[in-house]
JSON list of C-alpha atoms in Angstrom, two decimals:
[
{"chain": "A", "resi": 1326, "resn": "ASP", "atom": "CA", "xyz": [50.62, -4.23, -8.64]},
{"chain": "A", "resi": 1327, "resn": "GLY", "atom": "CA", "xyz": [50.93, -3.95, -4.86]},
{"chain": "A", "resi": 1328, "resn": "GLY", "atom": "CA", "xyz": [49.20, -1.06, -3.22]},
{"chain": "A", "resi": 1329, "resn": "ILE", "atom": "CA", "xyz": [46.41, 0.31, -1.09]},
{"chain": "A", "resi": 1330, "resn": "THR", "atom": "CA", "xyz": [42.86, 0.65, -2.37]},
{"chain": "A", "resi": 1331, "resn": "GLN", "atom": "CA", "xyz": [40.36, 2.95, -0.74]},
{"chain": "A", "resi": 1332, "resn": "SER", "atom": "CA", "xyz": [36.71, 3.04, -1.67]},
{"chain": "A", "resi": 1333, "resn": "PRO", "atom": "CA", "xyz": [34.58, 4.84, -2.43]},
{"chain": "A", "resi": 1334, "resn": "LYS", "atom": "CA", "xyz": [36.37, 7.92, -3.76]},
{"chain": "A", "resi": 1335, "resn": "TYR", "atom": "CA", "xyz": [33.42, 10.13, -2.79]},
{"chain": "A", "resi": 1336, "resn": "LEU", "atom": "CA", "xyz": [30.83, 9.50, -0.09]},
{"chain": "A", "resi": 1337, "resn": "PHE", "atom": "CA", "xyz": [27.86, 11.44, 1.16]},
{"chain": "A", "resi": 1338, "resn": "ARG", "atom": "CA", "xyz": [26.39, 11.01, 4.61]},
{"chain": "A", "resi": 1339, "resn": "LYS", "atom": "CA", "xyz": [22.93, 11.91, 5.80]},
{"chain": "A", "resi": 1340, "resn": "GLU", "atom": "CA", "xyz": [22.32, 13.20, 9.29]},
{"chain": "A", "resi": 1341, "resn": "GLY", "atom": "CA", "xyz": [22.24, 10.39, 11.88]},
{"chain": "A", "resi": 1342, "resn": "GLN", "atom": "CA", "xyz": [23.74, 7.87, 9.49]},
{"chain": "A", "resi": 1343, "resn": "ASN", "atom": "CA", "xyz": [26.81, 5.68, 9.99]},
{"chain": "A", "resi": 1344, "resn": "VAL", "atom": "CA", "xyz": [29.03, 5.21, 6.95]},
{"chain": "A", "resi": 1345, "resn": "THR", "atom": "CA", "xyz": [31.96, 2.85, 6.39]},
{"chain": "A", "resi": 1346, "resn": "LEU", "atom": "CA", "xyz": [35.08, 3.63, 4.39]},
{"chain": "A", "resi": 1347, "resn": "SER", "atom": "CA", "xyz": [36.96, 0.69, 2.95]},
{"chain": "A", "resi": 1348, "resn": "CYS", "atom": "CA", "xyz": [40.73, 0.22, 2.94]},
{"chain": "A", "resi": 1349, "resn": "GLU", "atom": "CA", "xyz": [42.45, -2.86, 1.49]},
{"chain": "A", "resi": 1350, "resn": "GLN", "atom": "CA", "xyz": [46.18, -3.47, 1.03]},
{"chain": "A", "resi": 1351, "resn": "ASN", "atom": "CA", "xyz": [48.08, -6.25, -0.71]},
{"chain": "A", "resi": 1352, "resn": "LEU", "atom": "CA", "xyz": [51.54, -5.17, 0.47]},
{"chain": "A", "resi": 1353, "resn": "ASN", "atom": "CA", "xyz": [51.61, -7.73, 3.30]},
{"chain": "A", "resi": 1354, "resn": "HIS", "atom": "CA", "xyz": [52.04, -4.88, 5.78]},
{"chain": "A", "resi": 1355, "resn": "ASP", "atom": "CA", "xyz": [51.32, -5.42, 9.45]},
{"chain": "A", "resi": 1356, "resn": "ALA", "atom": "CA", "xyz": [50.50, -1.82, 10.38]},
{"chain": "A", "resi": 1357, "resn": "MET", "atom": "CA", "xyz": [47.58, 0.18, 9.00]},
{"chain": "A", "resi": 1358, "resn": "TYR", "atom": "CA", "xyz": [46.37, 3.72, 9.71]},
{"chain": "A", "resi": 1359, "resn": "TRP", "atom": "CA", "xyz": [43.49, 6.11, 9.18]},
{"chain": "A", "resi": 1360, "resn": "TYR", "atom": "CA", "xyz": [44.06, 9.86, 8.89]},
{"chain": "A", "resi": 1361, "resn": "ARG", "atom": "CA", "xyz": [41.76, 12.78, 8.48]},
{"chain": "A", "resi": 1362, "resn": "GLN", "atom": "CA", "xyz": [42.90, 15.76, 6.42]},
{"chain": "A", "resi": 1363, "resn": "ASP", "atom": "CA", "xyz": [41.23, 19.16, 6.63]},
{"chain": "A", "resi": 1364, "resn": "PRO", "atom": "CA", "xyz": [42.43, 22.18, 4.64]},
{"chain": "A", "resi": 1365, "resn": "GLY", "atom": "CA", "xyz": [45.60, 23.64, 6.15]},
{"chain": "A", "resi": 1366, "resn": "GLN", "atom": "CA", "xyz": [45.80, 21.06, 8.94]},
{"chain": "A", "resi": 1367, "resn": "GLY", "atom": "CA", "xyz": [48.01, 18.31, 7.59]},
{"chain": "A", "resi": 1368, "resn": "LEU", "atom": "CA", "xyz": [47.17, 14.74, 8.61]},
{"chain": "A", "resi": 1369, "resn": "ARG", "atom": "CA", "xyz": [45.56, 13.90, 11.93]},
{"chain": "A", "resi": 1370, "resn": "LEU", "atom": "CA", "xyz": [45.62, 10.31, 13.15]},
{"chain": "A", "resi": 1371, "resn": "ILE", "atom": "CA", "xyz": [42.24, 8.71, 13.85]},
{"chain": "A", "resi": 1372, "resn": "TYR", "atom": "CA", "xyz": [43.14, 5.07, 14.55]},
{"chain": "A", "resi": 1373, "resn": "TYR", "atom": "CA", "xyz": [46.00, 2.73, 13.83]},
{"chain": "A", "resi": 1374, "resn": "SER", "atom": "CA", "xyz": [46.55, -0.98, 14.02]},
{"chain": "A", "resi": 1375, "resn": "GLN", "atom": "CA", "xyz": [49.89, -2.73, 14.42]},
{"chain": "A", "resi": 1376, "resn": "ILE", "atom": "CA", "xyz": [48.59, -6.25, 14.01]},
{"chain": "A", "resi": 1377, "resn": "VAL", "atom": "CA", "xyz": [45.40, -8.18, 13.27]},
{"chain": "A", "resi": 1378, "resn": "ASN", "atom": "CA", "xyz": [42.74, -7.96, 16.01]},
{"chain": "A", "resi": 1379, "resn": "ASP", "atom": "CA", "xyz": [44.48, -5.03, 17.67]},
{"chain": "A", "resi": 1380, "resn": "PHE", "atom": "CA", "xyz": [44.10, -1.28, 17.20]},
{"chain": "A", "resi": 1381, "resn": "GLN", "atom": "CA", "xyz": [44.77, 1.95, 19.11]},
{"chain": "A", "resi": 1382, "resn": "LYS", "atom": "CA", "xyz": [43.11, 5.33, 19.19]},
{"chain": "A", "resi": 1383, "resn": "GLY", "atom": "CA", "xyz": [44.93, 8.20, 17.58]},
{"chain": "A", "resi": 1384, "resn": "ASP", "atom": "CA", "xyz": [44.51, 11.87, 18.34]},
{"chain": "A", "resi": 1385, "resn": "ILE", "atom": "CA", "xyz": [40.93, 12.31, 17.08]},
{"chain": "A", "resi": 1386, "resn": "ALA", "atom": "CA", "xyz": [39.21, 8.94, 17.56]},
{"chain": "A", "resi": 1387, "resn": "GLU", "atom": "CA", "xyz": [35.91, 10.26, 18.94]},
{"chain": "A", "resi": 1388, "resn": "GLY", "atom": "CA", "xyz": [33.01, 9.54, 16.61]},
{"chain": "A", "resi": 1389, "resn": "TYR", "atom": "CA", "xyz": [34.93, 6.87, 14.66]},
{"chain": "A", "resi": 1390, "resn": "SER", "atom": "CA", "xyz": [35.34, 3.10, 14.97]},
{"chain": "A", "resi": 1391, "resn": "VAL", "atom": "CA", "xyz": [37.53, 0.52, 13.24]},
{"chain": "A", "resi": 1392, "resn": "SER", "atom": "CA", "xyz": [38.07, -3.22, 13.03]},
{"chain": "A", "resi": 1393, "resn": "ARG", "atom": "CA", "xyz": [41.03, -5.33, 11.96]},
{"chain": "A", "resi": 1394, "resn": "GLU", "atom": "CA", "xyz": [39.79, -8.86, 11.37]},
{"chain": "A", "resi": 1395, "resn": "LYS", "atom": "CA", "xyz": [42.12, -9.50, 8.44]},
{"chain": "A", "resi": 1396, "resn": "LYS", "atom": "CA", "xyz": [45.66, -8.32, 7.75]},
{"chain": "A", "resi": 1397, "resn": "GLU", "atom": "CA", "xyz": [44.61, -6.86, 4.40]},
{"chain": "A", "resi": 1398, "resn": "SER", "atom": "CA", "xyz": [41.63, -4.85, 5.58]},
{"chain": "A", "resi": 1399, "resn": "PHE", "atom": "CA", "xyz": [41.09, -1.93, 7.97]},
{"chain": "A", "resi": 1400, "resn": "PRO", "atom": "CA", "xyz": [37.63, -0.38, 7.50]},
{"chain": "A", "resi": 1401, "resn": "LEU", "atom": "CA", "xyz": [36.72, 2.91, 9.20]},
{"chain": "A", "resi": 1402, "resn": "THR", "atom": "CA", "xyz": [33.17, 3.67, 10.32]},
{"chain": "A", "resi": 1403, "resn": "VAL", "atom": "CA", "xyz": [32.19, 7.30, 10.72]},
{"chain": "A", "resi": 1404, "resn": "THR", "atom": "CA", "xyz": [29.38, 7.23, 13.23]},
{"chain": "A", "resi": 1405, "resn": "SER", "atom": "CA", "xyz": [26.55, 9.68, 13.78]},
{"chain": "A", "resi": 1406, "resn": "ALA", "atom": "CA", "xyz": [28.45, 10.85, 16.88]},
{"chain": "A", "resi": 1407, "resn": "GLN", "atom": "CA", "xyz": [31.02, 12.53, 14.60]},
{"chain": "A", "resi": 1408, "resn": "LYS", "atom": "CA", "xyz": [29.39, 15.93, 14.22]},
{"chain": "A", "resi": 1409, "resn": "ASN", "atom": "CA", "xyz": [31.78, 17.34, 11.64]},
{"chain": "A", "resi": 1410, "resn": "PRO", "atom": "CA", "xyz": [32.70, 14.46, 9.33]},
{"chain": "A", "resi": 1411, "resn": "THR", "atom": "CA", "xyz": [33.31, 16.47, 6.15]},
{"chain": "A", "resi": 1412, "resn": "ALA", "atom": "CA", "xyz": [36.96, 15.86, 5.30]},
{"chain": "A", "resi": 1413, "resn": "PHE", "atom": "CA", "xyz": [39.40, 13.91, 3.18]},
{"chain": "A", "resi": 1414, "resn": "TYR", "atom": "CA", "xyz": [40.19, 10.51, 4.70]},
{"chain": "A", "resi": 1415, "resn": "LEU", "atom": "CA", "xyz": [43.46, 8.75, 3.97]},
{"chain": "A", "resi": 1416, "resn": "CYS", "atom": "CA", "xyz": [44.37, 5.16, 4.74]},
{"chain": "A", "resi": 1417, "resn": "ALA", "atom": "CA", "xyz": [48.00, 4.08, 4.98]},
{"chain": "A", "resi": 1418, "resn": "SER", "atom": "CA", "xyz": [50.05, 1.00, 5.75]},
{"chain": "A", "resi": 1419, "resn": "SER", "atom": "CA", "xyz": [53.64, 0.27, 6.74]},
{"chain": "A", "resi": 1420, "resn": "GLY", "atom": "CA", "xyz": [55.63, -2.92, 7.11]},
{"chain": "A", "resi": 1421, "resn": "GLY", "atom": "CA", "xyz": [56.37, -4.64, 10.38]},
{"chain": "A", "resi": 1422, "resn": "GLN", "atom": "CA", "xyz": [55.45, -4.21, 14.00]},
{"chain": "A", "resi": 1423, "resn": "GLY", "atom": "CA", "xyz": [58.74, -2.61, 14.88]},
{"chain": "A", "resi": 1424, "resn": "GLY", "atom": "CA", "xyz": [62.34, -3.59, 15.31]},
{"chain": "A", "resi": 1425, "resn": "MET", "atom": "CA", "xyz": [64.01, -3.90, 11.95]},
{"chain": "A", "resi": 1426, "resn": "PHE", "atom": "CA", "xyz": [60.78, -2.90, 10.24]},
{"chain": "A", "resi": 1427, "resn": "GLY", "atom": "CA", "xyz": [60.10, 0.10, 12.43]},
{"chain": "A", "resi": 1428, "resn": "ASN", "atom": "CA", "xyz": [61.68, 2.58, 10.04]},
{"chain": "A", "resi": 1429, "resn": "GLN", "atom": "CA", "xyz": [59.68, 1.74, 6.97]},
{"chain": "A", "resi": 1430, "resn": "PRO", "atom": "CA", "xyz": [57.73, 4.65, 5.47]},
{"chain": "A", "resi": 1431, "resn": "GLN", "atom": "CA", "xyz": [53.99, 4.59, 5.04]},
{"chain": "A", "resi": 1432, "resn": "HIS", "atom": "CA", "xyz": [52.23, 3.93, 1.76]},
{"chain": "A", "resi": 1433, "resn": "PHE", "atom": "CA", "xyz": [48.96, 5.78, 1.20]},
{"chain": "A", "resi": 1434, "resn": "GLY", "atom": "CA", "xyz": [45.74, 5.11, -0.63]},
{"chain": "A", "resi": 1435, "resn": "ASP", "atom": "CA", "xyz": [44.12, 7.74, -2.88]},
{"chain": "A", "resi": 1436, "resn": "GLY", "atom": "CA", "xyz": [41.67, 8.80, -0.20]},
{"chain": "A", "resi": 1437, "resn": "THR", "atom": "CA", "xyz": [37.91, 9.11, 0.29]},
{"chain": "A", "resi": 1438, "resn": "ARG", "atom": "CA", "xyz": [36.24, 12.50, 0.31]},
{"chain": "A", "resi": 1439, "resn": "LEU", "atom": "CA", "xyz": [33.28, 12.49, 2.71]},
{"chain": "A", "resi": 1440, "resn": "SER", "atom": "CA", "xyz": [30.61, 15.18, 2.68]},
{"chain": "A", "resi": 1441, "resn": "ILE", "atom": "CA", "xyz": [27.37, 15.77, 4.56]},
{"chain": "A", "resi": 1442, "resn": "LEU", "atom": "CA", "xyz": [24.10, 15.90, 2.62]},
{"chain": "B", "resi": 610, "resn": "GLU", "atom": "CA", "xyz": [53.98, 15.91, 23.49]},
{"chain": "B", "resi": 611, "resn": "ASP", "atom": "CA", "xyz": [55.67, 15.16, 20.19]},
{"chain": "B", "resi": 612, "resn": "LYS", "atom": "CA", "xyz": [55.20, 17.98, 17.69]},
{"chain": "B", "resi": 613, "resn": "VAL", "atom": "CA", "xyz": [56.11, 18.82, 14.09]},
{"chain": "B", "resi": 614, "resn": "VAL", "atom": "CA", "xyz": [56.01, 22.41, 12.75]},
{"chain": "B", "resi": 615, "resn": "GLN", "atom": "CA", "xyz": [56.49, 23.21, 9.09]},
{"chain": "B", "resi": 616, "resn": "SER", "atom": "CA", "xyz": [57.26, 26.56, 7.55]},
{"chain": "B", "resi": 617, "resn": "PRO", "atom": "CA", "xyz": [56.32, 28.42, 5.54]},
{"chain": "B", "resi": 618, "resn": "LEU", "atom": "CA", "xyz": [52.68, 27.35, 5.31]},
{"chain": "B", "resi": 619, "resn": "SER", "atom": "CA", "xyz": [52.61, 28.32, 1.65]},
{"chain": "B", "resi": 620, "resn": "LEU", "atom": "CA", "xyz": [55.06, 29.55, -0.94]},
{"chain": "B", "resi": 621, "resn": "VAL", "atom": "CA", "xyz": [54.80, 30.85, -4.51]},
{"chain": "B", "resi": 622, "resn": "VAL", "atom": "CA", "xyz": [57.85, 30.77, -6.76]},
{"chain": "B", "resi": 623, "resn": "HIS", "atom": "CA", "xyz": [58.63, 30.83, -10.47]},
{"chain": "B", "resi": 624, "resn": "GLU", "atom": "CA", "xyz": [60.06, 28.01, -12.52]},
{"chain": "B", "resi": 625, "resn": "GLY", "atom": "CA", "xyz": [63.81, 27.76, -12.12]},
{"chain": "B", "resi": 626, "resn": "ASP", "atom": "CA", "xyz": [63.84, 29.12, -8.57]},
{"chain": "B", "resi": 627, "resn": "THR", "atom": "CA", "xyz": [65.36, 27.20, -5.67]},
{"chain": "B", "resi": 628, "resn": "VAL", "atom": "CA", "xyz": [63.20, 26.67, -2.59]},
{"chain": "B", "resi": 629, "resn": "THR", "atom": "CA", "xyz": [63.90, 25.53, 0.96]},
{"chain": "B", "resi": 630, "resn": "LEU", "atom": "CA", "xyz": [61.16, 24.06, 3.09]},
{"chain": "B", "resi": 631, "resn": "ASN", "atom": "CA", "xyz": [61.59, 23.76, 6.85]},
{"chain": "B", "resi": 632, "resn": "CYS", "atom": "CA", "xyz": [60.47, 21.20, 9.38]},
{"chain": "B", "resi": 633, "resn": "SER", "atom": "CA", "xyz": [61.21, 21.67, 13.08]},
{"chain": "B", "resi": 634, "resn": "TYR", "atom": "CA", "xyz": [60.22, 19.17, 15.71]},
{"chain": "B", "resi": 635, "resn": "GLU", "atom": "CA", "xyz": [60.02, 18.24, 19.35]},
{"chain": "B", "resi": 636, "resn": "VAL", "atom": "CA", "xyz": [60.14, 14.56, 20.17]},
{"chain": "B", "resi": 637, "resn": "THR", "atom": "CA", "xyz": [60.93, 12.58, 23.28]},
{"chain": "B", "resi": 638, "resn": "ASN", "atom": "CA", "xyz": [63.08, 9.94, 21.65]},
{"chain": "B", "resi": 639, "resn": "PHE", "atom": "CA", "xyz": [63.68, 10.58, 17.97]},
{"chain": "B", "resi": 640, "resn": "ARG", "atom": "CA", "xyz": [63.71, 7.66, 15.57]},
{"chain": "B", "resi": 641, "resn": "SER", "atom": "CA", "xyz": [63.19, 9.00, 12.04]},
{"chain": "B", "resi": 642, "resn": "LEU", "atom": "CA", "xyz": [61.95, 11.99, 10.05]},
{"chain": "B", "resi": 643, "resn": "LEU", "atom": "CA", "xyz": [60.18, 11.56, 6.73]},
{"chain": "B", "resi": 644, "resn": "TRP", "atom": "CA", "xyz": [59.25, 13.84, 3.85]},
{"chain": "B", "resi": 645, "resn": "TYR", "atom": "CA", "xyz": [56.24, 13.24, 1.58]},
{"chain": "B", "resi": 646, "resn": "LYS", "atom": "CA", "xyz": [54.87, 15.01, -1.49]},
{"chain": "B", "resi": 647, "resn": "GLN", "atom": "CA", "xyz": [51.10, 15.26, -1.85]},
{"chain": "B", "resi": 648, "resn": "GLU", "atom": "CA", "xyz": [49.63, 16.40, -5.14]},
{"chain": "B", "resi": 649, "resn": "LYS", "atom": "CA", "xyz": [45.93, 15.70, -5.50]},
{"chain": "B", "resi": 650, "resn": "LYS", "atom": "CA", "xyz": [45.48, 12.50, -3.56]},
{"chain": "B", "resi": 651, "resn": "ALA", "atom": "CA", "xyz": [47.90, 10.07, -1.93]},
{"chain": "B", "resi": 652, "resn": "PRO", "atom": "CA", "xyz": [51.11, 11.41, -0.35]},
{"chain": "B", "resi": 653, "resn": "THR", "atom": "CA", "xyz": [54.15, 9.82, -1.94]},
{"chain": "B", "resi": 654, "resn": "PHE", "atom": "CA", "xyz": [57.32, 9.10, 0.00]},
{"chain": "B", "resi": 655, "resn": "LEU", "atom": "CA", "xyz": [60.40, 11.21, -0.72]},
{"chain": "B", "resi": 656, "resn": "PHE", "atom": "CA", "xyz": [63.01, 10.70, 2.00]},
{"chain": "B", "resi": 657, "resn": "MET", "atom": "CA", "xyz": [63.59, 9.13, 5.38]},
{"chain": "B", "resi": 658, "resn": "LEU", "atom": "CA", "xyz": [66.29, 10.65, 7.60]},
{"chain": "B", "resi": 659, "resn": "THR", "atom": "CA", "xyz": [67.68, 9.08, 10.73]},
{"chain": "B", "resi": 660, "resn": "SER", "atom": "CA", "xyz": [71.21, 10.51, 11.05]},
{"chain": "B", "resi": 661, "resn": "SER", "atom": "CA", "xyz": [72.35, 14.10, 11.41]},
{"chain": "B", "resi": 662, "resn": "GLY", "atom": "CA", "xyz": [74.34, 15.76, 8.67]},
{"chain": "B", "resi": 663, "resn": "ILE", "atom": "CA", "xyz": [73.90, 13.13, 5.98]},
{"chain": "B", "resi": 664, "resn": "GLU", "atom": "CA", "xyz": [72.26, 14.57, 2.89]},
{"chain": "B", "resi": 665, "resn": "LYS", "atom": "CA", "xyz": [69.77, 12.47, 1.00]},
{"chain": "B", "resi": 666, "resn": "LYS", "atom": "CA", "xyz": [69.38, 13.34, -2.66]},
{"chain": "B", "resi": 667, "resn": "SER", "atom": "CA", "xyz": [67.04, 12.40, -5.46]},
{"chain": "B", "resi": 668, "resn": "GLY", "atom": "CA", "xyz": [67.36, 14.39, -8.66]},
{"chain": "B", "resi": 669, "resn": "ARG", "atom": "CA", "xyz": [66.62, 18.04, -7.90]},
{"chain": "B", "resi": 670, "resn": "LEU", "atom": "CA", "xyz": [65.41, 17.26, -4.38]},
{"chain": "B", "resi": 671, "resn": "SER", "atom": "CA", "xyz": [67.63, 16.92, -1.34]},
{"chain": "B", "resi": 672, "resn": "SER", "atom": "CA", "xyz": [67.11, 16.83, 2.39]},
{"chain": "B", "resi": 673, "resn": "ILE", "atom": "CA", "xyz": [69.21, 16.98, 5.52]},
{"chain": "B", "resi": 674, "resn": "LEU", "atom": "CA", "xyz": [68.58, 16.53, 9.22]},
{"chain": "B", "resi": 675, "resn": "ASP", "atom": "CA", "xyz": [70.05, 18.40, 12.21]},
{"chain": "B", "resi": 676, "resn": "LYS", "atom": "CA", "xyz": [69.31, 16.41, 15.36]},
{"chain": "B", "resi": 677, "resn": "LYS", "atom": "CA", "xyz": [71.04, 18.94, 17.60]},
{"chain": "B", "resi": 678, "resn": "GLU", "atom": "CA", "xyz": [68.92, 21.89, 16.46]},
{"chain": "B", "resi": 679, "resn": "LEU", "atom": "CA", "xyz": [65.89, 19.65, 15.86]},
{"chain": "B", "resi": 680, "resn": "PHE", "atom": "CA", "xyz": [65.04, 20.49, 12.27]},
{"chain": "B", "resi": 681, "resn": "SER", "atom": "CA", "xyz": [65.19, 19.25, 8.73]},
{"chain": "B", "resi": 682, "resn": "ILE", "atom": "CA", "xyz": [65.15, 21.06, 5.41]},
{"chain": "B", "resi": 683, "resn": "LEU", "atom": "CA", "xyz": [63.94, 19.97, 2.00]},
{"chain": "B", "resi": 684, "resn": "ASN", "atom": "CA", "xyz": [65.60, 21.72, -0.93]},
{"chain": "B", "resi": 685, "resn": "ILE", "atom": "CA", "xyz": [64.27, 21.79, -4.46]},
{"chain": "B", "resi": 686, "resn": "THR", "atom": "CA", "xyz": [66.51, 23.29, -7.13]},
{"chain": "B", "resi": 687, "resn": "ALA", "atom": "CA", "xyz": [65.48, 24.46, -10.61]},
{"chain": "B", "resi": 688, "resn": "THR", "atom": "CA", "xyz": [61.80, 24.13, -9.68]},
{"chain": "B", "resi": 689, "resn": "GLN", "atom": "CA", "xyz": [59.25, 23.02, -12.28]},
{"chain": "B", "resi": 690, "resn": "THR", "atom": "CA", "xyz": [55.47, 23.39, -12.36]},
{"chain": "B", "resi": 691, "resn": "GLY", "atom": "CA", "xyz": [55.26, 19.66, -11.56]},
{"chain": "B", "resi": 692, "resn": "ASP", "atom": "CA", "xyz": [56.80, 20.37, -8.17]},
{"chain": "B", "resi": 693, "resn": "SER", "atom": "CA", "xyz": [53.62, 22.18, -7.15]},
{"chain": "B", "resi": 694, "resn": "ALA", "atom": "CA", "xyz": [52.23, 20.18, -4.24]},
{"chain": "B", "resi": 695, "resn": "VAL", "atom": "CA", "xyz": [51.87, 20.06, -0.48]},
{"chain": "B", "resi": 696, "resn": "TYR", "atom": "CA", "xyz": [55.05, 18.81, 1.18]},
{"chain": "B", "resi": 697, "resn": "LEU", "atom": "CA", "xyz": [54.51, 16.96, 4.43]},
{"chain": "B", "resi": 698, "resn": "CYS", "atom": "CA", "xyz": [57.01, 16.25, 7.17]},
{"chain": "B", "resi": 699, "resn": "ALA", "atom": "CA", "xyz": [56.47, 13.41, 9.66]},
{"chain": "B", "resi": 700, "resn": "LEU", "atom": "CA", "xyz": [58.45, 11.85, 12.46]},
{"chain": "B", "resi": 701, "resn": "THR", "atom": "CA", "xyz": [58.49, 8.69, 14.54]},
{"chain": "B", "resi": 702, "resn": "ASN", "atom": "CA", "xyz": [59.81, 8.08, 18.02]},
{"chain": "B", "resi": 703, "resn": "LEU", "atom": "CA", "xyz": [61.47, 5.10, 19.62]},
{"chain": "B", "resi": 704, "resn": "TYR", "atom": "CA", "xyz": [58.58, 4.25, 21.92]},
{"chain": "B", "resi": 705, "resn": "ASN", "atom": "CA", "xyz": [56.02, 3.81, 19.18]},
{"chain": "B", "resi": 706, "resn": "PHE", "atom": "CA", "xyz": [57.73, 3.58, 15.83]},
{"chain": "B", "resi": 707, "resn": "ASN", "atom": "CA", "xyz": [54.50, 2.70, 14.11]},
{"chain": "B", "resi": 708, "resn": "LYS", "atom": "CA", "xyz": [52.95, 6.04, 14.99]},
{"chain": "B", "resi": 709, "resn": "PHE", "atom": "CA", "xyz": [53.75, 8.89, 12.57]},
{"chain": "B", "resi": 710, "resn": "TYR", "atom": "CA", "xyz": [53.38, 12.53, 13.68]},
{"chain": "B", "resi": 711, "resn": "PHE", "atom": "CA", "xyz": [52.64, 14.84, 10.75]},
{"chain": "B", "resi": 712, "resn": "GLY", "atom": "CA", "xyz": [53.12, 18.57, 10.35]},
{"chain": "B", "resi": 713, "resn": "SER", "atom": "CA", "xyz": [50.50, 20.74, 8.66]},
{"chain": "B", "resi": 714, "resn": "GLY", "atom": "CA", "xyz": [52.46, 20.82, 5.42]},
{"chain": "B", "resi": 715, "resn": "THR", "atom": "CA", "xyz": [53.89, 23.50, 3.13]},
{"chain": "B", "resi": 716, "resn": "LYS", "atom": "CA", "xyz": [51.90, 24.28, 0.00]},
{"chain": "B", "resi": 717, "resn": "LEU", "atom": "CA", "xyz": [54.26, 25.06, -2.87]},
{"chain": "B", "resi": 718, "resn": "ASN", "atom": "CA", "xyz": [52.98, 26.71, -6.04]},
{"chain": "B", "resi": 719, "resn": "VAL", "atom": "CA", "xyz": [55.47, 26.92, -8.92]},
{"chain": "B", "resi": 720, "resn": "LYS", "atom": "CA", "xyz": [54.36, 29.36, -11.62]},
{"chain": "B", "resi": 721, "resn": "PRO", "atom": "CA", "xyz": [55.55, 29.11, -15.23]}
]
């Protein structure tokens, strides 16, 4: 079945440590996204990518980094510079770069819950 | 700056009640407004609205958009406990249609 797979489901980070959250999709979507969700705050955009080898900062990119070397994969690294990383992280994808595909809704993975040890 | 505001933040109803969730927005050049339902994990897509006044319907759920007054509503009739979830509203604009602006969501709790 086509979909988005995030791993791991739960992740613990020690002080000063970088951790990487995985996101893989087999929907053949061009665009991929990372969101952070805190209680009562909806979804806040961290980074998004419209095409391979290209990505843009969202509203809360500080302390995070991404790469987009393959269409299917968009890993997110939470660096030690992110002082408050405890949150629920959601990855999403949508079809097309724009034009006739610009109105397609996003599909979401099941999320990764990150906590500090 | 593009903005999405949802109300109420939370709502408790009993099974069989009808609820109306609100989403108001400010956007430079509107393209589309979307509704999602989030239970425990991944938000699932409900509706996409691009034109004013045209109701979208799926079972007990329906939604409509008013581009003049800049809001959308999501109606749920004959609510069931399975409707308990966070309902998210998002919009896109014409300049960057791959960027989705989300509201903070409405948490709906349907009691038996």
